[in-house]
Coordinates of C-alpha atoms in Angstrom, one line a residue:
X1 CA -19.2 45.0 22.1
X2 CA -17.8 42.0 20.4
X3 CA -14.2 43.4 20.1
X4 CA -14.5 43.8 24.0
X5 CA -16.0 40.5 24.7
X6 CA -12.9 39.0 22.5
X7 CA -10.2 41.0 24.7
X8 CA -11.8 40.0 27.9
X9 CA -11.8 36.3 26.8
X10 CA -8.3 36.5 25.5
X11 CA -7.5 38.0 29.1
X12 CA -9.3 35.3 30.7
X13 CA -7.2 32.4 29.0
X14 CA -3.7 34.0 29.6
X15 CA -4.6 34.6 33.1
X16 CA -5.6 30.8 33.8
X17 CA -2.9 29.5 31.2
X18 CA -2.7 25.7 32.4
X19 CA -6.4 25.4 32.7
X20 CA -7.2 26.8 29.3
X21 CA -4.5 24.4 27.6
X22 CA -6.0 21.4 29.3
X23 CA -9.2 22.7 28.4
X24 CA -8.2 22.9 24.6
X25 CA -6.4 19.6 24.7
X26 CA -9.6 17.9 24.1
X27 CA -10.4 19.9 21.1
X28 CA -6.8 19.4 19.9
X29 CA -6.6 15.8 20.1
X30 CA -10.4 15.8 18.4
X31 CA -8.9 17.7 15.3
X32 CA -5.8 15.9 15.0
X33 CA -7.9 12.6 14.9
X34 CA -10.4 13.9 12.1
X35 CA -7.7 15.4 10.0
X36 CA -4.8 13.1 10.4
X37 CA -7.2 10.1 9.5
X38 CA -9.4 11.6 6.8
X39 CA -6.1 12.9 5.3
X40 CA -4.4 9.6 5.3
X41 CA -7.4 7.8 4.0
X42 CA -7.8 10.6 1.2
X43 CA -4.1 10.2 0.1
X44 CA -4.0 6.6 0.0
X45 CA -7.3 6.7 -1.9
X46 CA -5.9 9.0 -4.5
X47 CA -2.6 6.8 -5.1
X48 CA -4.7 3.6 -5.4
X49 CA -7.4 5.5 -7.6
X50 CA -4.2 7.1 -9.7
X51 CA -2.8 3.6 -10.3
X52 CA -6.3 2.4 -11.3
X53 CA -6.9 5.1 -13.5
X54 CA -3.6 4.5 -15.2
X55 CA -4.8 1.4 -16.2
X56 CA -8.0 2.8 -18.1
X57 CA -11.5 3.0 -17.5
X58 CA -11.9 2.0 -21.1
X59 CA -10.4 -1.6 -20.6
X60 CA -11.7 -5.0 -19.8
X61 CA -9.5 -7.7 -18.1
X62 CA -10.6 -11.1 -18.7
X63 CA -9.5 -14.3 -16.9
X64 CA -10.3 -17.9 -18.2
X65 CA -10.9 -19.9 -15.0
X66 CA -11.9 -23.2 -16.6
X67 CA -10.2 -25.0 -19.7
X68 CA -13.3 -27.7 -19.7
X69 CA -14.1 -26.8 -23.5
X70 CA -12.0 -26.2 -26.5
X71 CA -8.9 -23.8 -25.5
X72 CA -9.2 -20.2 -26.6
X73 CA -6.8 -19.4 -29.4
X74 CA -4.9 -16.2 -30.0
X75 CA -6.5 -15.7 -33.6
X76 CA -9.7 -15.8 -31.7
X77 CA -8.9 -13.2 -29.2
X78 CA -7.2 -10.7 -31.7
X79 CA -10.3 -11.1 -33.9
X80 CA -12.6 -9.5 -31.4
X81 CA -11.4 -6.3 -32.4
X82 CA -12.6 -6.6 -36.2
X83 CA -15.9 -8.6 -35.1
X84 CA -17.3 -5.9 -32.6
X85 CA -17.4 -2.1 -33.2
X86 CA -17.3 -1.5 -29.3
X87 CA -13.6 -3.3 -29.2
X88 CA -11.0 -1.0 -30.6
X89 CA -8.2 -3.6 -29.5
X90 CA -7.8 -7.1 -27.9
X91 CA -4.5 -9.0 -26.8
X92 CA -3.8 -12.3 -25.2
X93 CA -1.8 -11.8 -22.2
X94 CA 0.3 -13.8 -19.9
X95 CA 2.7 -12.7 -17.0
X96 CA 5.2 -14.2 -14.9
X97 CA 8.3 -13.2 -13.1
X98 CA 11.8 -14.4 -14.1
X99 CA 15.5 -14.0 -13.9
X100 CA 16.8 -12.3 -16.9
X101 CA 20.6 -12.9 -17.4
X102 CA 23.7 -11.8 -19.6
X103 CA 27.0 -13.1 -19.6
X104 CA 27.9 -10.7 -16.8
X105 CA 24.5 -9.5 -15.2
X106 CA 21.4 -10.9 -13.8
X107 CA 17.9 -8.8 -13.1
X108 CA 14.5 -9.5 -11.8
X109 CA 12.1 -9.3 -14.8
X110 CA 8.5 -9.2 -15.5
X111 CA 8.0 -11.4 -18.5
X112 CA 4.7 -10.6 -20.4
X113 CA 3.5 -12.5 -23.3
X114 CA 1.2 -10.5 -25.5
X115 CA 0.5 -9.7 -29.1
X116 CA 1.4 -6.3 -31.2
X117 CA -2.1 -4.7 -30.0
X118 CA -1.1 -4.8 -26.6
X119 CA 1.0 -1.7 -27.3
X120 CA -2.2 0.4 -28.3
X121 CA -3.8 -1.0 -25.3
X122 CA -1.4 0.1 -22.9
X123 CA -0.3 3.2 -25.0
X124 CA 3.4 2.2 -24.7
X125 CA 6.1 4.1 -26.6
X126 CA 9.3 2.7 -27.8
X127 CA 12.5 4.8 -27.5
X128 CA 14.5 2.7 -29.8
X129 CA 13.9 -0.1 -32.3
X130 CA 10.4 -1.7 -32.4
X131 CA 7.5 -3.3 -30.7
X132 CA 6.3 -6.8 -31.5
X133 CA 4.8 -7.4 -35.0
X134 CA 2.4 -10.3 -36.4
X135 CA 5.4 -12.3 -37.9
X136 CA 7.0 -12.4 -34.4
X137 CA 3.7 -13.8 -33.1
X138 CA 3.2 -16.2 -36.0
X139 CA 6.9 -17.4 -36.0
X140 CA 7.1 -18.1 -32.4
X141 CA 10.0 -15.5 -32.5
X142 CA 12.6 -15.2 -29.6
X143 CA 12.7 -11.5 -29.8
X144 CA 11.7 -9.1 -26.7
X145 CA 10.9 -5.2 -26.2
X146 CA 12.4 -4.5 -22.8
X147 CA 11.7 -1.9 -20.5
X148 CA 14.4 1.0 -19.9
X149 CA 14.9 -0.5 -16.3
X150 CA 15.7 -3.9 -17.2
X151 CA 18.0 -2.6 -20.2
X152 CA 20.0 -0.5 -17.7
X153 CA 20.3 -3.4 -15.1
X154 CA 21.4 -5.9 -17.9
X155 CA 23.5 -3.5 -20.2
X156 CA 24.1 -0.4 -18.2
X157 CA 22.4 1.5 -21.3
X158 CA 19.3 1.7 -22.8
X159 CA 21.0 1.4 -26.3
X160 CA 20.2 -2.1 -26.2
X161 CA 19.0 -3.1 -29.5
X162 CA 20.5 -6.2 -31.0
X163 CA 21.7 -7.4 -27.6
X164 CA 21.1 -10.9 -26.2
X165 CA 20.0 -12.0 -22.9
X166 CA 18.2 -15.1 -21.3
X167 CA 15.2 -16.3 -19.7
X168 CA 15.2 -19.8 -18.3
X169 CA 18.1 -20.6 -20.5
X170 CA 16.4 -19.4 -23.7
X171 CA 18.3 -16.8 -25.6
X172 CA 16.1 -13.5 -26.6
X173 CA 17.4 -10.9 -28.9
X174 CA 16.4 -7.2 -27.9
X175 CA 14.2 -5.6 -30.9
X176 CA 13.0 -2.5 -29.0
X177 CA 13.4 -0.6 -25.7
X178 CA 10.2 1.3 -24.4
X179 CA 10.4 4.8 -23.0
X180 CA 9.9 5.1 -19.1
X181 CA 6.4 4.1 -17.8
X182 CA 5.3 5.6 -14.7
X183 CA 5.5 3.3 -11.5
X184 CA 2.0 2.0 -10.9
X185 CA 0.8 -1.0 -8.5
X186 CA -0.5 -2.9 -11.7
X187 CA -0.1 -2.8 -15.3
X188 CA 3.5 -2.5 -17.3
X189 CA 6.7 -1.6 -15.5
X190 CA 10.0 -0.8 -16.4
X191 CA 11.4 -4.3 -15.6
X192 CA 9.1 -5.8 -18.1
X193 CA 10.2 -8.0 -21.0
X194 CA 7.5 -8.3 -23.8
X195 CA 7.6 -11.6 -25.9
X196 CA 5.2 -12.9 -28.4
X197 CA 2.2 -14.7 -26.7
X198 CA 2.6 -17.8 -28.7
X199 CA 6.4 -18.4 -27.3
X200 CA 5.1 -17.4 -23.9
X201 CA 2.5 -20.6 -24.4
X202 CA 5.4 -22.6 -24.6
X203 CA 7.7 -21.2 -21.8
X204 CA 4.7 -21.0 -19.4
X205 CA 3.2 -24.3 -20.4
X206 CA -0.1 -22.7 -21.3
X207 CA -2.8 -24.5 -22.9
X208 CA -4.3 -21.6 -25.3
X209 CA -5.3 -18.2 -24.0
X210 CA -5.8 -18.0 -20.2
X211 CA -6.1 -14.5 -19.7
X212 CA -6.4 -11.2 -22.2
X213 CA -6.9 -7.6 -22.1
X214 CA -9.7 -5.5 -24.4
X215 CA -9.7 -1.9 -25.0
X216 CA -13.1 -0.4 -25.9
X217 CA -13.6 2.0 -28.7
X218 CA -14.2 4.6 -25.9
X219 CA -15.1 4.7 -22.1
X220 CA -18.9 5.1 -23.3
X221 CA -19.3 1.9 -24.9
X222 CA -17.0 -0.1 -22.3
X223 CA -20.2 -1.7 -20.9
X224 CA -21.0 -2.6 -24.3
X225 CA -18.1 -4.5 -25.1
X226 CA -18.2 -6.2 -21.7
X227 CA -21.6 -7.6 -22.8
X228 CA -20.4 -8.6 -26.1
X229 CA -17.3 -10.3 -24.6
X230 CA -19.3 -11.9 -22.2
X231 CA -21.8 -13.6 -24.8
X232 CA -18.9 -14.6 -26.7
X233 CA -17.7 -16.6 -24.1
X234 CA -20.6 -18.0 -23.1
X235 CA -21.2 -19.2 -26.6
X236 CA -17.4 -20.6 -26.4
X237 CA -17.6 -22.3 -23.1
X238 CA -21.3 -22.9 -22.4
X239 CA -20.5 -21.9 -18.6
X240 CA -20.7 -18.6 -17.1
X241 CA -18.2 -19.8 -14.4
X242 CA -15.5 -20.7 -16.8
X243 CA -14.5 -17.0 -17.2
X244 CA -14.5 -13.5 -15.1
X245 CA -14.6 -10.2 -16.6
X246 CA -13.3 -7.4 -14.8
X247 CA -14.7 -4.0 -15.7
X248 CA -12.2 -1.4 -14.4
X249 CA -14.8 1.4 -14.9
X250 CA -16.9 -0.6 -12.7
X251 CA -14.0 -0.9 -10.3
X252 CA -13.4 2.6 -10.0
X253 CA -16.9 3.4 -8.9
X254 CA -17.1 0.8 -6.4
X255 CA -13.7 1.8 -4.9
X256 CA -14.6 5.3 -4.8
X257 CA -18.0 4.6 -3.0
X258 CA -16.0 2.4 -0.6
X259 CA -13.4 4.8 0.4
X260 CA -16.1 7.7 0.7
X261 CA -17.7 5.3 3.3
X262 CA -14.6 4.7 5.1
X263 CA -13.6 8.5 5.3
X264 CA -17.4 9.3 6.5
X265 CA -16.9 6.3 9.3
X266 CA -13.1 7.3 10.2
X267 CA -14.6 11.1 10.4
X268 CA -17.3 9.9 12.7
X269 CA -15.1 7.9 14.9
X270 CA -12.7 10.9 15.3
X271 CA -15.6 13.4 15.7
X272 CA -16.4 11.5 19.2
X273 CA -12.9 13.0 20.3
X274 CA -14.4 16.4 19.6
X275 CA -17.4 15.7 21.6
X276 CA -15.6 14.7 24.4
X277 CA -13.4 17.9 24.1
X278 CA -16.6 19.9 24.3
X279 CA -17.9 18.4 27.3
X280 CA -14.6 19.6 28.8
X281 CA -15.3 23.0 27.6
X282 CA -18.4 23.3 29.2
X283 CA -17.1 21.9 32.6
X284 CA -14.4 24.2 32.8
X285 CA -16.6 27.1 31.8
X286 CA -19.1 26.2 34.3
X287 CA -16.2 26.3 37.0
X288 CA -15.2 29.6 35.5
X289 CA -18.7 30.9 35.9
X290 CA -18.6 29.8 39.4
X291 CA -15.0 31.5 40.5
X292 CA -16.2 34.6 38.6
X293 CA -19.6 34.9 40.2
X294 CA -18.9 38.3 42.1
X295 CA -17.3 39.6 39.0
X296 CA -20.6 39.0 37.0
X297 CA -22.5 40.6 40.1
X298 CA -20.6 44.0 39.7
X299 CA -21.0 44.0 36.1
X300 CA -24.8 43.8 36.5
X301 CA -24.6 46.5 39.0
X302 CA -23.0 49.1 37.1
X303 CA -25.2 48.2 33.9
X304 CA -24.6 45.0 32.1
X305 CA -27.2 43.5 30.4
X306 CA -27.8 39.8 30.2
X307 CA -26.7 39.8 26.5
X308 CA -23.6 41.3 27.2
X309 CA -22.7 38.7 30.0
X310 CA -24.1 35.9 27.7
X311 CA -22.0 36.9 24.8
X312 CA -18.5 37.6 27.2
X313 CA -18.8 33.6 28.2
X314 CA -19.9 32.6 25.1
X315 CA -17.0 34.2 23.1
X316 CA -14.8 33.0 25.7
X317 CA -16.1 29.4 25.1
X318 CA -15.7 29.9 21.1
X319 CA -12.0 31.3 21.4
X320 CA -11.0 28.5 23.8
X321 CA -12.4 26.3 21.0
X322 CA -11.1 27.9 17.7
X323 CA -7.7 28.3 19.4
X324 CA -7.9 24.7 20.0
X325 CA -8.8 23.7 16.5
X326 CA -5.8 25.9 15.0
X327 CA -3.5 24.4 17.3
X328 CA -4.7 21.1 16.2
X329 CA -4.7 21.8 12.3
X330 CA -0.9 22.7 13.0
X331 CA -0.1 19.5 15.2
X332 CA -1.8 17.6 12.0
X333 CA 0.3 19.1 9.6
X334 CA 3.3 18.3 11.7
X335 CA 2.3 14.7 11.8
X336 CA 1.5 14.4 8.3
X337 CA 4.6 15.8 7.2
X338 CA 6.5 13.6 9.6
X339 CA 4.6 10.4 8.4
X340 CA 5.5 11.4 4.7
X341 CA 9.1 11.6 5.6
X342 CA 9.3 8.4 7.4
X343 CA 7.1 6.4 5.1
X344 CA 8.7 7.9 2.1
X345 CA 5.1 8.8 0.7
X346 CA 3.1 11.7 0.2
X347 CA 0.0 12.6 2.9
X348 CA -1.2 16.0 2.3
X349 CA -3.9 17.4 4.5
X350 CA -7.1 17.4 3.0
X351 CA -8.4 20.7 2.8
X352 CA -12.0 19.6 3.2
X353 CA -11.1 17.9 6.5
X354 CA -9.2 20.8 7.9
X355 CA -12.2 23.3 7.1
X356 CA -14.8 20.7 8.4
X357 CA -12.7 20.1 11.6
X358 CA -12.2 23.8 12.6
X359 CA -15.8 24.7 11.9
X360 CA -17.1 21.7 14.0
X361 CA -14.7 22.7 16.8
X362 CA -16.2 26.3 16.7
X363 CA -19.7 24.9 16.4
X364 CA -18.7 22.7 19.6
X365 CA -17.4 25.7 21.5
X366 CA -20.5 27.4 20.9
X367 CA -22.9 24.6 21.7
X368 CA -21.2 23.8 24.7
X369 CA -20.5 27.3 25.9
X370 CA -24.5 28.1 25.9
X371 CA -25.2 26.5 29.0
X372 CA -22.4 28.2 31.2
X373 CA -23.2 31.4 29.2
X374 CA -26.9 30.9 30.4
X375 CA -26.1 30.2 33.9
X376 CA -23.7 33.4 34.1
X377 CA -26.5 35.7 32.4
X378 CA -29.2 34.7 34.4
X379 CA -27.6 35.1 37.9
X380 CA -29.4 37.9 40.0
X381 CA -26.8 40.5 40.7
X382 CA -27.6 40.8 44.1
X383 CA -27.1 37.0 44.8
X384 CA -24.1 37.4 42.8
X385 CA -22.7 40.3 44.8
X386 CA -23.2 38.2 48.2
X387 CA -21.1 35.4 46.9
X388 CA -17.7 35.3 48.8

């Protein structure tokens, strides 16, 4: 019975190609809106979350907003690791963009003033040479550990240990070259030049520590570490507005909540297109019932039951909406592929959005097909046969 209803539905769609395609168009547009919007938000969210996760959920970024009290020293910040069990490493941090030069080449560099602990905090590995050591910081040594990208730009090789370059007219000796660092929006990069924080204080004209980063002993105690650092700074500055602490774990949770809400909102807006498409299906099916009144009368006269007539038109509505959903998915895949190519990014179709869209489109077909199907099923055979 179901197989026969499907055959009749397909036959009716083929017979009225233009009308059927126009009916599907509303569903196709709705599916494209739902899938493309949600997939784009999902891909963008995954990219941002990936960058944030790469920074680590066990880290705290602290910024000193006011220097009304005594300046925070490098020794005080570095001592947090031994003072608090929840803190594994702590390092002052200063960052500025600058031009790095050799006698023949110039490259843009991101100059980071840190202490040796920064290597463990950011899990940096050195492919040649070494990282900063305590004597480099204590003696304000003009040495630098550079990223592989900066080494290649300045020296056309990553074998740059012992070579010299200049920043702001000051000469730096390369003591190490870092392994390649995955590209992220924030955090270390391959164009970085890591120098002792005490030297960065002079170059950047800083008065003590203006920012530092803390790595907790584990992700489970990051909140405890935040509370202890917060109390430490309150004792130092006597003003809660003198500093800010960014808990990246809390930031990840907040961002995840925001993007989920955004996805639901965009999905809801796009779903309106599907409802409009459903209304289009109902209108066309009502027209179809009117046009096929005599056919309905003949079928009832030769023994077709009300249930059979109902299922025939309901299946036809379902087939139209399902085909529209599948065409919409195919078009969505094409649009996302084109966007990925044009924007040199990765926009993948969200499986959840695709399944939800198709199920929703089938539901639209059933819901909006009930009224026309019911009208056809209730039609008296004698009245139907008399209709010209």
